[in-house]
XYZ file of C-alpha atoms in Angstrom:
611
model
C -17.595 -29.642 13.177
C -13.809 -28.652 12.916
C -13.411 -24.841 13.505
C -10.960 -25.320 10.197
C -12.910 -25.426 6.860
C -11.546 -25.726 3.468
C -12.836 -22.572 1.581
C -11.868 -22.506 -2.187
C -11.827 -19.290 -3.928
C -11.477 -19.756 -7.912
C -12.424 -16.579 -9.047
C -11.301 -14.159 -12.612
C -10.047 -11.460 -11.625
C -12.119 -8.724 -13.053
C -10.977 -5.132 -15.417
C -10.768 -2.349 -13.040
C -11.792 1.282 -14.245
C -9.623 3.885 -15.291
C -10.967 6.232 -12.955
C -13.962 8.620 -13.211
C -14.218 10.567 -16.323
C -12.349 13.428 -17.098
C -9.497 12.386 -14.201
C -7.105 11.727 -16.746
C -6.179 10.810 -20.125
C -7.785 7.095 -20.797
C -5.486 4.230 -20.547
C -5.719 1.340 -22.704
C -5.415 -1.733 -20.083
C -5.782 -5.270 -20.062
C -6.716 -7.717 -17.557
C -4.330 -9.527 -15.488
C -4.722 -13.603 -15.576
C -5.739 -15.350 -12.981
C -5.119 -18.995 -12.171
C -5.781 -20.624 -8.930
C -5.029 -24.351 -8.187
C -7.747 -26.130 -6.264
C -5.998 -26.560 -3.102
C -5.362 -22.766 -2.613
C -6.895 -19.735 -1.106
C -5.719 -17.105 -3.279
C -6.956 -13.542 -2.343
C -9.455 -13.267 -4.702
C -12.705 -10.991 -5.479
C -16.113 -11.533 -3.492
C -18.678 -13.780 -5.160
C -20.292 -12.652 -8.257
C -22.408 -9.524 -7.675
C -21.314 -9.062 -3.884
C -19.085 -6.381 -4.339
C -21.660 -4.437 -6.273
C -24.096 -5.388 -3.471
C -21.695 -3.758 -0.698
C -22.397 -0.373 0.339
C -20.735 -0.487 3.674
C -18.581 -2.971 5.916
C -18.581 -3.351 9.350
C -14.267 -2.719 11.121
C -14.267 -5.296 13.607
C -12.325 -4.301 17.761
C -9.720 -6.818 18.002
C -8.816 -8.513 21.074
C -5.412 -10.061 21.708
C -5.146 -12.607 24.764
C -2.551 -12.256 27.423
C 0.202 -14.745 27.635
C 1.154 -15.558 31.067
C 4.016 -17.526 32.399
C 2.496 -21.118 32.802
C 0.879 -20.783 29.374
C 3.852 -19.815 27.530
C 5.416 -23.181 29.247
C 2.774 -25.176 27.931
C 3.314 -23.936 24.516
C 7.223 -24.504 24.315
C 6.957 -27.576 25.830
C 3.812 -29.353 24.335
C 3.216 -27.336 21.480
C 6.805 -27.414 19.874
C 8.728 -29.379 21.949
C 11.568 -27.145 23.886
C 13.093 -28.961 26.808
C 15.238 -27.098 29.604
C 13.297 -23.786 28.146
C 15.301 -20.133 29.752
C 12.392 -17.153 29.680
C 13.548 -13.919 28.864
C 11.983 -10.671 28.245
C 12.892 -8.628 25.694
C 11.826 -4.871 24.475
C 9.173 -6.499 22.661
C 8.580 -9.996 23.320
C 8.587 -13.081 26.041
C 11.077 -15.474 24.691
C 11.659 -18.948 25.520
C 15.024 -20.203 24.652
C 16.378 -24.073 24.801
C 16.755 -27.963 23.347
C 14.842 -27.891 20.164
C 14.353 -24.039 19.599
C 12.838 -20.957 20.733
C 9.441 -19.400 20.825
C 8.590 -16.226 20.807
C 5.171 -14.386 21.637
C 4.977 -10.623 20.396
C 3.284 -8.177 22.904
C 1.861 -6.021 21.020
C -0.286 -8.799 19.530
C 0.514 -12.198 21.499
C 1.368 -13.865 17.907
C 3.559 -16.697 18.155
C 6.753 -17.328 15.936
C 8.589 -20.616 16.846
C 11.829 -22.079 14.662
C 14.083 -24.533 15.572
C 17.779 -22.388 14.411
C 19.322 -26.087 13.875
C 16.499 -27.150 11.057
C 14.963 -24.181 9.953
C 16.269 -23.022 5.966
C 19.239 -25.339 6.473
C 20.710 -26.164 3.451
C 22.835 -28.855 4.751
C 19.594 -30.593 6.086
C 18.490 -33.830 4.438
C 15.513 -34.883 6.270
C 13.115 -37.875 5.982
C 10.011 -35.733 5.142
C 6.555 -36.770 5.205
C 3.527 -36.288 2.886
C 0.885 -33.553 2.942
C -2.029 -35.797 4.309
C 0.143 -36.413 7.767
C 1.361 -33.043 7.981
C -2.010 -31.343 7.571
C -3.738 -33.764 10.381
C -0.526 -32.850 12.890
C -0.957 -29.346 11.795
C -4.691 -29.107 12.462
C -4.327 -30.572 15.641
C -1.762 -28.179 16.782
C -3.818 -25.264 16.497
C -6.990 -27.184 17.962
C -5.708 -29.120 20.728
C -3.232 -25.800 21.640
C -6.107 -23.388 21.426
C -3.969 -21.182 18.542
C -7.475 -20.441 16.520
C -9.674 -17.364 16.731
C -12.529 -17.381 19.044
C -15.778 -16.481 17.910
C -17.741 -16.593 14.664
C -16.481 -13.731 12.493
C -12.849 -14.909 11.514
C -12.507 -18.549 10.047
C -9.399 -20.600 9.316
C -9.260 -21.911 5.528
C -6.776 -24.385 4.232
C -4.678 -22.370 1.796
C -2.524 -25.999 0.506
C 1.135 -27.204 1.345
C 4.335 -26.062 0.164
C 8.250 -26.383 1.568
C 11.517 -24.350 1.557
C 13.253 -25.520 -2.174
C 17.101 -25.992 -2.578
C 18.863 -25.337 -5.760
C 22.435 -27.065 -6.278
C 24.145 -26.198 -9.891
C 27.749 -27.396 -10.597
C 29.671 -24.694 -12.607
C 31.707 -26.935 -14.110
C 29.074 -29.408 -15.275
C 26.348 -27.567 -16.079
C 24.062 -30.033 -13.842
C 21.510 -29.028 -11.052
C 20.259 -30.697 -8.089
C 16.619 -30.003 -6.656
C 15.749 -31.471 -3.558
C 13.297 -29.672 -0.570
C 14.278 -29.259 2.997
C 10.738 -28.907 4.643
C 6.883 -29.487 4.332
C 5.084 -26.277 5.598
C 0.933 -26.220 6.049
C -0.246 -22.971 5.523
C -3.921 -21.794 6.415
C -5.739 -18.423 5.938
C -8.094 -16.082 7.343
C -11.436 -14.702 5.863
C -13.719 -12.900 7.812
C -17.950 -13.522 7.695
C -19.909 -10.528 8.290
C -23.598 -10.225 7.194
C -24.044 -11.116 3.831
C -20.583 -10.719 3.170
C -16.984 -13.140 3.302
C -13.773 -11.656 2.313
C -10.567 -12.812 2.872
C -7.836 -11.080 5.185
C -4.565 -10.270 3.830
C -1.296 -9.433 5.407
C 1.556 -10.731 7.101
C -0.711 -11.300 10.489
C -3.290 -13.154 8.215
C -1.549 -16.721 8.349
C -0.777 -19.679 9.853
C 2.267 -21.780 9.362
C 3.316 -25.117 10.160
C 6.964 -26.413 9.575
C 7.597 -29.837 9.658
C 11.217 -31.174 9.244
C 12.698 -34.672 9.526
C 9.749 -37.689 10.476
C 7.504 -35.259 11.130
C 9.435 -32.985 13.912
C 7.979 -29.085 13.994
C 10.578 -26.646 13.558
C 8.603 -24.000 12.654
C 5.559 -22.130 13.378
C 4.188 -18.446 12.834
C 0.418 -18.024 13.653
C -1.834 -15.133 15.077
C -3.187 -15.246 18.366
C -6.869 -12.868 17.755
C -10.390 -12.318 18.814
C -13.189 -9.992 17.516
C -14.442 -8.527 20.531
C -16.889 -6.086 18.820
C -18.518 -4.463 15.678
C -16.564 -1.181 16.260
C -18.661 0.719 13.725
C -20.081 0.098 10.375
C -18.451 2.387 7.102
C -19.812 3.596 3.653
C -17.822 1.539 1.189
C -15.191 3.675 -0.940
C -16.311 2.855 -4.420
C -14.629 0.917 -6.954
C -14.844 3.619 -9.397
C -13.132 6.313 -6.325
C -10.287 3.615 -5.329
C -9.386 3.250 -8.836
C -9.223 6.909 -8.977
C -7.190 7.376 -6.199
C -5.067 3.875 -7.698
C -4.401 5.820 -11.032
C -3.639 9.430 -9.717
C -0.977 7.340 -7.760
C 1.001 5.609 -9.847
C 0.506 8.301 -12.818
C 4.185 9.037 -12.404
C 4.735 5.273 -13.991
C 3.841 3.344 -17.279
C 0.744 1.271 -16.519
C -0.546 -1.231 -18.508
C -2.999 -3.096 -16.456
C -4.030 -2.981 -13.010
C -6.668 -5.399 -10.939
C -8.127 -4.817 -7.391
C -9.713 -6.836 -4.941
C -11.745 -5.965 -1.779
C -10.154 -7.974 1.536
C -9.465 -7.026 5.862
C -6.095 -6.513 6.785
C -4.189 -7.718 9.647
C -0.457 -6.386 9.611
C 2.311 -8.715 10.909
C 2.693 -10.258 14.298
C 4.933 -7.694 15.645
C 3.004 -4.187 14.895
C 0.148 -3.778 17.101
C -3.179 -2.984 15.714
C -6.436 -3.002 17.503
C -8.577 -2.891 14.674
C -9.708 -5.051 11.407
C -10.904 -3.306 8.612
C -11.168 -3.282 5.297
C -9.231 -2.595 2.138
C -8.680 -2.510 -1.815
C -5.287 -4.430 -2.430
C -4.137 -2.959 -5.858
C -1.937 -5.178 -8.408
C -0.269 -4.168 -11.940
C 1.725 -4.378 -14.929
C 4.872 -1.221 -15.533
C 5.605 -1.047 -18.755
C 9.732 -0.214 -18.617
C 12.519 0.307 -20.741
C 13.443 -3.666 -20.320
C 9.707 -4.587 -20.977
C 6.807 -5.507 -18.278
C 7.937 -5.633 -14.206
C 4.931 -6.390 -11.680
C 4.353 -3.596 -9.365
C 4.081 -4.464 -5.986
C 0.719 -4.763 -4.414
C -0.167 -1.945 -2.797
C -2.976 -0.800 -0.238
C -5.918 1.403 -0.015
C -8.323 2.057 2.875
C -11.904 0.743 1.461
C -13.535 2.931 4.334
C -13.420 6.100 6.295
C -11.569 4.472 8.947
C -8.016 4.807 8.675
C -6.262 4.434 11.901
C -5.475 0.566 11.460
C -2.455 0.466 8.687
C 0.400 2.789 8.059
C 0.530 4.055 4.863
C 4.225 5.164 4.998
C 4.596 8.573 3.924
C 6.601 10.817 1.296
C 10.301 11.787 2.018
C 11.412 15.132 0.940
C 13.430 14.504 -2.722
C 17.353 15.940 -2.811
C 16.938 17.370 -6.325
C 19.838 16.809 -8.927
C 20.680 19.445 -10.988
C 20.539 19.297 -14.409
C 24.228 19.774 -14.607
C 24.693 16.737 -12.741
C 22.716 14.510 -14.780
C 24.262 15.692 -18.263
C 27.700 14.824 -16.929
C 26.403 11.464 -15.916
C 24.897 11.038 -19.562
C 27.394 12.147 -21.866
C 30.755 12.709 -19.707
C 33.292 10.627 -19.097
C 31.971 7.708 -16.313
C 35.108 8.467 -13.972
C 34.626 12.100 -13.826
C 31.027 11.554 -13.503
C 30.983 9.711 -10.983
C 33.688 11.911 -9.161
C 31.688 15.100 -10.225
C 28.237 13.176 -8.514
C 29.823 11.791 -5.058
C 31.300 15.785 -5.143
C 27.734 17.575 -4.879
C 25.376 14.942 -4.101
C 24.642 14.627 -0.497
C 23.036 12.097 1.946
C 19.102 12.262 1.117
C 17.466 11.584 4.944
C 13.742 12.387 5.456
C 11.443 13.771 7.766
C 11.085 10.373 9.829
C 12.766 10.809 13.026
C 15.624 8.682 13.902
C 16.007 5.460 16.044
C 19.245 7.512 17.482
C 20.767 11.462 17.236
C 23.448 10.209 14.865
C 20.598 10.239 12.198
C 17.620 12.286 11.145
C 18.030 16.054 10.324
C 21.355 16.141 11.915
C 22.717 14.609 8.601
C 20.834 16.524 6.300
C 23.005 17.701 3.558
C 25.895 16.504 4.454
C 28.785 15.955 1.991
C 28.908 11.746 1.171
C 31.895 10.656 2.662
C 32.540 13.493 4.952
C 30.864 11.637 7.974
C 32.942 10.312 10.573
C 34.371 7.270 8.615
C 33.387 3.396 9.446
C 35.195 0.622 8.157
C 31.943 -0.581 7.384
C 29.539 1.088 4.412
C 25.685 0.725 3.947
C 23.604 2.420 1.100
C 19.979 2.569 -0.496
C 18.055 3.146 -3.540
C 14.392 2.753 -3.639
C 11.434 3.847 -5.702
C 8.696 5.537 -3.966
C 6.008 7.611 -4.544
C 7.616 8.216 -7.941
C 6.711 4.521 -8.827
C 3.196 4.340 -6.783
C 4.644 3.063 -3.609
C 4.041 5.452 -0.005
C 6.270 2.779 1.787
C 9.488 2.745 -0.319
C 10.587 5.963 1.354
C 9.935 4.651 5.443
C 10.770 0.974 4.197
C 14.529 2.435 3.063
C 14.777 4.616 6.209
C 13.997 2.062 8.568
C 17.386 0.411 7.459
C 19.217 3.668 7.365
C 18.581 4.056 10.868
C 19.748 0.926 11.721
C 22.862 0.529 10.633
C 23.569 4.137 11.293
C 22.468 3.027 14.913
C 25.368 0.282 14.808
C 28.056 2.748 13.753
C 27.820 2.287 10.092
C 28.492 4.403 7.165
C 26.106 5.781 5.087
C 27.453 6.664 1.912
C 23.672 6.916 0.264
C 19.888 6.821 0.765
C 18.938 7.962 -3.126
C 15.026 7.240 -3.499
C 12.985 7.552 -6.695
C 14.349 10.189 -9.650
C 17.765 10.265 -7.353
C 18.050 6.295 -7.700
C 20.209 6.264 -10.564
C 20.237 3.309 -12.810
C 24.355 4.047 -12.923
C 25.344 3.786 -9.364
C 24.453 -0.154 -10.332
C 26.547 -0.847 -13.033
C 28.829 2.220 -15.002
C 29.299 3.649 -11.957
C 29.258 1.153 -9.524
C 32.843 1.388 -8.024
C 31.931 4.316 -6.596
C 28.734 3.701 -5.390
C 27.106 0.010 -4.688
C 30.124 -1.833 -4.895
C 31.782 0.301 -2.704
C 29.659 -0.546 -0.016
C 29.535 -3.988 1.986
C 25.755 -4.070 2.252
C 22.886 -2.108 0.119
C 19.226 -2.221 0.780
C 17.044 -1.669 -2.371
C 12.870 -1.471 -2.236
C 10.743 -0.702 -5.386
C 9.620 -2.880 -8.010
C 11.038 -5.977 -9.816
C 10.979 -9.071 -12.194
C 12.707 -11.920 -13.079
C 15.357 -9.738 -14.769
C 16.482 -6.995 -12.669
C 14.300 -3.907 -10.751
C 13.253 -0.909 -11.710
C 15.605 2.072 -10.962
C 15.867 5.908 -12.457
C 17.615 7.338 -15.855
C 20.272 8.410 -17.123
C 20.537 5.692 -19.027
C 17.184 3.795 -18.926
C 14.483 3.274 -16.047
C 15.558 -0.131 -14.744
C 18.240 -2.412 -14.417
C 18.617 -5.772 -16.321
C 21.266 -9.071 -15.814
C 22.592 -8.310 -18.776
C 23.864 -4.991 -17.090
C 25.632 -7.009 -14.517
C 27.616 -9.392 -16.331
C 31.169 -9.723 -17.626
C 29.942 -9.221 -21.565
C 28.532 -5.794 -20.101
C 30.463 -2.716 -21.087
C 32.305 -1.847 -18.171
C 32.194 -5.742 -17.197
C 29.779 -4.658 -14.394
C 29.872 -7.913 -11.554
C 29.289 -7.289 -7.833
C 31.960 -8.025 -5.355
C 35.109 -7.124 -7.436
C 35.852 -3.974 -4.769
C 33.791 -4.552 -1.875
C 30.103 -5.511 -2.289
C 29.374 -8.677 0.672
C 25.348 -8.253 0.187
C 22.654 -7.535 -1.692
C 19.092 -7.348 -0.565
C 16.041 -6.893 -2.819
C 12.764 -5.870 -1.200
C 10.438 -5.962 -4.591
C 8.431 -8.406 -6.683
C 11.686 -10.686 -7.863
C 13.974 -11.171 -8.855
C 14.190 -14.808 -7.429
C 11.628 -16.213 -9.346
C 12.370 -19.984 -10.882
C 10.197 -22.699 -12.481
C 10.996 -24.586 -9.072
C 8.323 -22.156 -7.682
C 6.159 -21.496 -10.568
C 6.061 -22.569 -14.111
C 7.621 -19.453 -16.218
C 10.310 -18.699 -13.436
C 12.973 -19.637 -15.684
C 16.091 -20.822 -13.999
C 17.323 -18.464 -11.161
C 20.609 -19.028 -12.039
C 20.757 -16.617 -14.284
C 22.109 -14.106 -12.159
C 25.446 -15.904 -12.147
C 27.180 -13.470 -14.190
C 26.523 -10.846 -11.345
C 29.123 -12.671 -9.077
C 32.081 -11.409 -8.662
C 33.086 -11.617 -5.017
C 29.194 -11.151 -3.966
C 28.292 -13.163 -1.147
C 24.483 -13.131 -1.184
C 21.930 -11.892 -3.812
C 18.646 -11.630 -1.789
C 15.218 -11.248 -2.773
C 11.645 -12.284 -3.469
C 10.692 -15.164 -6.185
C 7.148 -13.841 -6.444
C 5.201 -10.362 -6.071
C 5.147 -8.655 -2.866
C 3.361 -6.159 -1.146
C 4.534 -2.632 -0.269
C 5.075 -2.198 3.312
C 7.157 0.320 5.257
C 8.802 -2.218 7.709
C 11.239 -4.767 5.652
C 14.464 -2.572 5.923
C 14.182 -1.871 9.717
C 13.181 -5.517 10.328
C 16.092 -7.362 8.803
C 18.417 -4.987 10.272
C 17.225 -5.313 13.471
C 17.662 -9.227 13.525
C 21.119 -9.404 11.664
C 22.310 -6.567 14.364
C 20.677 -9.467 17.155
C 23.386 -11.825 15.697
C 21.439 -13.686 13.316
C 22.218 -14.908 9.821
C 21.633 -12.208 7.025
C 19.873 -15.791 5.473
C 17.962 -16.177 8.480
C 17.333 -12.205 9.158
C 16.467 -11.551 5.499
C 13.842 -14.831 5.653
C 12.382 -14.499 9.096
C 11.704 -10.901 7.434
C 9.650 -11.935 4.758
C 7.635 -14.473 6.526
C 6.678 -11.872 9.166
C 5.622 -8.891 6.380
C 4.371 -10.927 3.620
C 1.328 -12.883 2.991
C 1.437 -16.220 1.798
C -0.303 -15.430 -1.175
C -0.254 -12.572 -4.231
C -2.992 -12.080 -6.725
C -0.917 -13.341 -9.433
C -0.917 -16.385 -11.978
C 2.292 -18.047 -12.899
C 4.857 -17.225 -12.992
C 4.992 -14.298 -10.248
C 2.397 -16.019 -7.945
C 0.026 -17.297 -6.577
C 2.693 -18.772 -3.537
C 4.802 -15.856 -2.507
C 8.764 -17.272 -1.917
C 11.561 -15.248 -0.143
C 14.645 -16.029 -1.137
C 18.591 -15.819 -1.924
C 21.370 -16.956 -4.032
C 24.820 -17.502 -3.034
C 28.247 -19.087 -4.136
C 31.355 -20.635 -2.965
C 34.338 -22.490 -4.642
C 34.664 -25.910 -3.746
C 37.210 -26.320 -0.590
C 36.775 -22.716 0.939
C 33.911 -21.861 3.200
C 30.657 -21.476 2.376
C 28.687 -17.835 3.176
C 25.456 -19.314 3.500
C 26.104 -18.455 7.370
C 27.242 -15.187 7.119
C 26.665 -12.283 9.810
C 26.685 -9.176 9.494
C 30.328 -7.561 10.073
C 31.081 -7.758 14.025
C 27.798 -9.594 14.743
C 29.306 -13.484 13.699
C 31.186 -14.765 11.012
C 31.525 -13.818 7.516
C 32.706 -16.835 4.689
C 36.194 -15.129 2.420
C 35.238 -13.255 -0.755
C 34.045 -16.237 -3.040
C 35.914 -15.361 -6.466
C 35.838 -17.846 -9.025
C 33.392 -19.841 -7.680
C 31.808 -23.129 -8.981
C 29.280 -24.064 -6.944
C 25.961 -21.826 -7.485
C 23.102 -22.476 -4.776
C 19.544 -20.816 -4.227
C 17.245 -21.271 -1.509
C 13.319 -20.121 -1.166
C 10.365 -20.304 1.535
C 7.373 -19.741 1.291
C 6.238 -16.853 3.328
């Protein structure tokens, strides 16, 4: 029998507690929907009456294979086709370079990621694609006929359904909008069977994915390469009724008006090591804000004892504003606000220590814009532990570091009640667009993200529009890039009935390059910020950076109904004018080209994956 079996999970997600009595006021919550098509493997909860069964788990010793030379040549050239291959180590990684793409095998866990640069989220490609019943038989004999699946009997390989990266063509000037998909991608899953017990795995290592471009060609591939080598121990189970404590007394900073959990392993992504597979509560929601419901992003708790598989993230100390400071920014005039602000606030850095000296505690307090200058400008706003999420505050850092690291300004890292809704749009001449790139992690919708008064607690379109008072559009002074690590706000009924047209963020443009974000619900993570970084300062596209991100961290599926899930999409929106160059390829500044300021545009395009 074929190692790969088709497991189908259509399950209702069930009302989790408020916590145990007397923890806190009661909270009047509703269930979240749940809708799973037929083809997918959506995390889901265990069969009727085995979760209440459960009193313990086993966490499973992992075992990770060794790559050597001649095997990595038999992958690049029979797996996925590279001819005249170049090996090269790098700090992290055996790479195989040539004809037809490059493969890459991490070290830490000896997961693959293959991608053929040429074909991979090109939105120029028009390829000759073929149907799911071909591209699932190819794809299940790659990971047979290669070896690529798990040995043993605890982890199994489910069929999770087919998918492909979307392209999204609207004409200014018409009003008229061209679909058309670039790729076919087979995704599978893994679920662990224990005794008594089967329970998916979630995470960005808990996937397999199979790109297939023109006829049939592979141009892309991300997989684990895994073995349970032992039982490591078995663990009393955390109880429902404790992890919905512990779920409640963290997000009681935040509005929440329903919240679902589900009981799954976790395997992180490809390139963090991690010797053990254990298991967790993933944790979804509803916020109630100021510009109505925003999913919160899935977040993580350890089901057991054992701990020492995941990081958590962890809190970074706050830079408190004084009330002075945030009555000027209410009531006084916006200018002198905004000068009175960039005058006293200073560069928020946390206890993480720095990828270089330039950053850490070094730069603690220090005036904004008193650093030694760069011609190019970074910034961040995130909410954290504020808004129920330990990762924000590492996530953020990771991409301070960074481009600190590459000799770039940064002019702020404001995280959770210091995230002002204003540096966005009254006062965003001095602060976001007066930077070239800005990283922002917390949560989101279709309509904006969540941010921090004065004013209100998120941001909406509307905000960024030319009917806004001040006409608040991004690009006008200097804004190349924005990147959105959250739950939206991408999302589009291309993806999943209820998206509504991504194109409403139009009115944001304004000499922006690239809006770039998630078209589904996401999971917190600490890693996203340092990642894409890390590849754009490697000379890749901020397209291809921000995507390859995504894929890596994210699973390929939520615990959501339409329209913020099941799929989970990466994605990004860019314009041009008709005659000038396109900044679909841009690189970061000094690491590759960058398109002219697109002003007045008329051609509107989006582009998603699935992760």
């Amino acid at each position: 029998m074929s190692r790969i079996t088709i497991i189908l999970i259509v399950a209702a997600m069930f009302l989790a507690y408020a916590g145990p009595a007397g923890s806190q006021e009661a909270q009047v919550l509703r269930p979240l929907p749940l809708k799973v098509p037929g083809e997918m493997l959506s995390l889901a909860p265990p069969a009727e009456g085995q979760e209440d069964a459960l009193k313990e788990l086993p966490v499973y010793r992992l075992k990770h294979p060794d790559t050597t030379a001649q095997e990595l040549s038999r992958l690049a050239e029979g797996a996925f086709g590279i001819r005249e291959g170049r090996t090269e180590q790098s700090e992290d990684r055996s790479v195989v370079a040539g004809q037809g793409g490059t493969l890459e095998v991490y070290r830490s866990s000896s997961g693959l990621w293959f991608q053929d640069q040429s074909q991979l989220w090109n939105p120029e490609a028009k390829p000759t694609l073929i149907g799911e019943e071909e591209a699932r038989k190819a794809a299940d004999s790659l990971l047979q006929d290669f070896g690529l699946l798990p040995r043993g009997e605890v982890l199994e390989v489910s069929y999770l359904g087919v998918a492909g990266t979307q392209l999204s063509i609207l004409n200014a000037g018409s009003g008229q909008r061209e679909d058309r998909q670039l790729d076919v991608q087979i995704s599978y899953g893994l679920s662990v069977r224990g005794d008594g017990f089967t329970l998916p795995v979630t995470g960005g290592g808990a996937k397999y994915n199979v790109v297939f471009g023109d006829r049939g060609r592979i141009i892309g591939y991300i997989g684990p390469r895994l073995e349970v080598e032992r039982v490591e121990g078995t663990y009393p189970l955390l109880s429902r009724e404790e992890a919905d404590h512990r779920f409640v007394v963290m997000t009681s900073n935040v509005k929440l008006e329903s919240y679902e959990a589900t009981l799954a392993y976790y395997l992180a992504p490809n390139g963090e090591a991690q010797d053990y597979l254990a298991p967790v509560y993933v944790y979804s929601g509803m916020l109630s804000t100021d510009q109505g419901p925003v999913p919160m992003r899935n977040v993580i708790i350890p089901a057991t004892g054992f701990t020492d598989f995941i990081d958590l993230g962890g809190r970074v100390r706050m830079a408190e504003r004084s009330p002075e400071m945030v009555r000027q920014a209410e009531v006084g005039d916006p200018d002198e606000a905004a000068t009175e602000v960039a005058i006293q606030r200073t560069l928020q850095t946390g206890p993480l220590q720095p990828l270089q000296p330039l950053q850490g505690a070094a730069l603690q307090n220090i005036p904004l814009r008193t650093m030694a200058s760069s011609i190019y400008e970074a910034g961040t706003s995130w909410i954290g532990p504020l808004g129920g999420l330990e990762g924000s505050p590492a996530n953020a850092q990771g991409f301070v570091d960074e481009m600190a690291a590459d000799g770039w300004s940064i002019d702020f890292n404001w995280g959770d009640a210091n995230a002002w809704e204003s540096d966005w749009n009254a006062n965003d001449d001095d602060w976001v667009d007066d930077e070239d790139i800005v990283f922002y992690t917390g949560h989101a919708g279709v309509d904006g993200w969540t941010l921090s008064p004065p004013n209100d607690d998120s941001l909406h379109r509307a905000e960024c529009s030319p009917a806004h008072s001040p006409a608040d559009m991004w690009g006008s002074k200097d804004l190349e890039w924005v990147i959105i690590a959250a739950c939206g706000p991408l999302e589009d009924d291309i993806l999943s009935p209820g998206g509504g047209d991504v194109f409403r963020w139009n009115t944001a443009f304004d000499g922006l390059h690239q809006l770039l974000g998630y078209g589904a619900v996401t999971y917190d993570n600490t890693a996203e910020g340092r990642t894409v970084a890390r590849y754009m300062k490697q000379g890749k596209t901020i397209i291809d950076s921000w995507f390859r991100t995504a894929v890596e961290i994210q699973p390929s599926t939520n615990t959501y109904s339409a329209p913020y899930g099941p799929r989970v999409w990466v994605g990004v929106m860019y314009v041009y004018k008709s005659g000038t160059t396109s900044p679909y390829n841009d690189h970061l500044w000094t690491h590759g080209s960058v398109a002219p300021d697109p002003t007045n545009p008329d051609t509107y395009i989006a582009m998603w994956s699935p992760t």
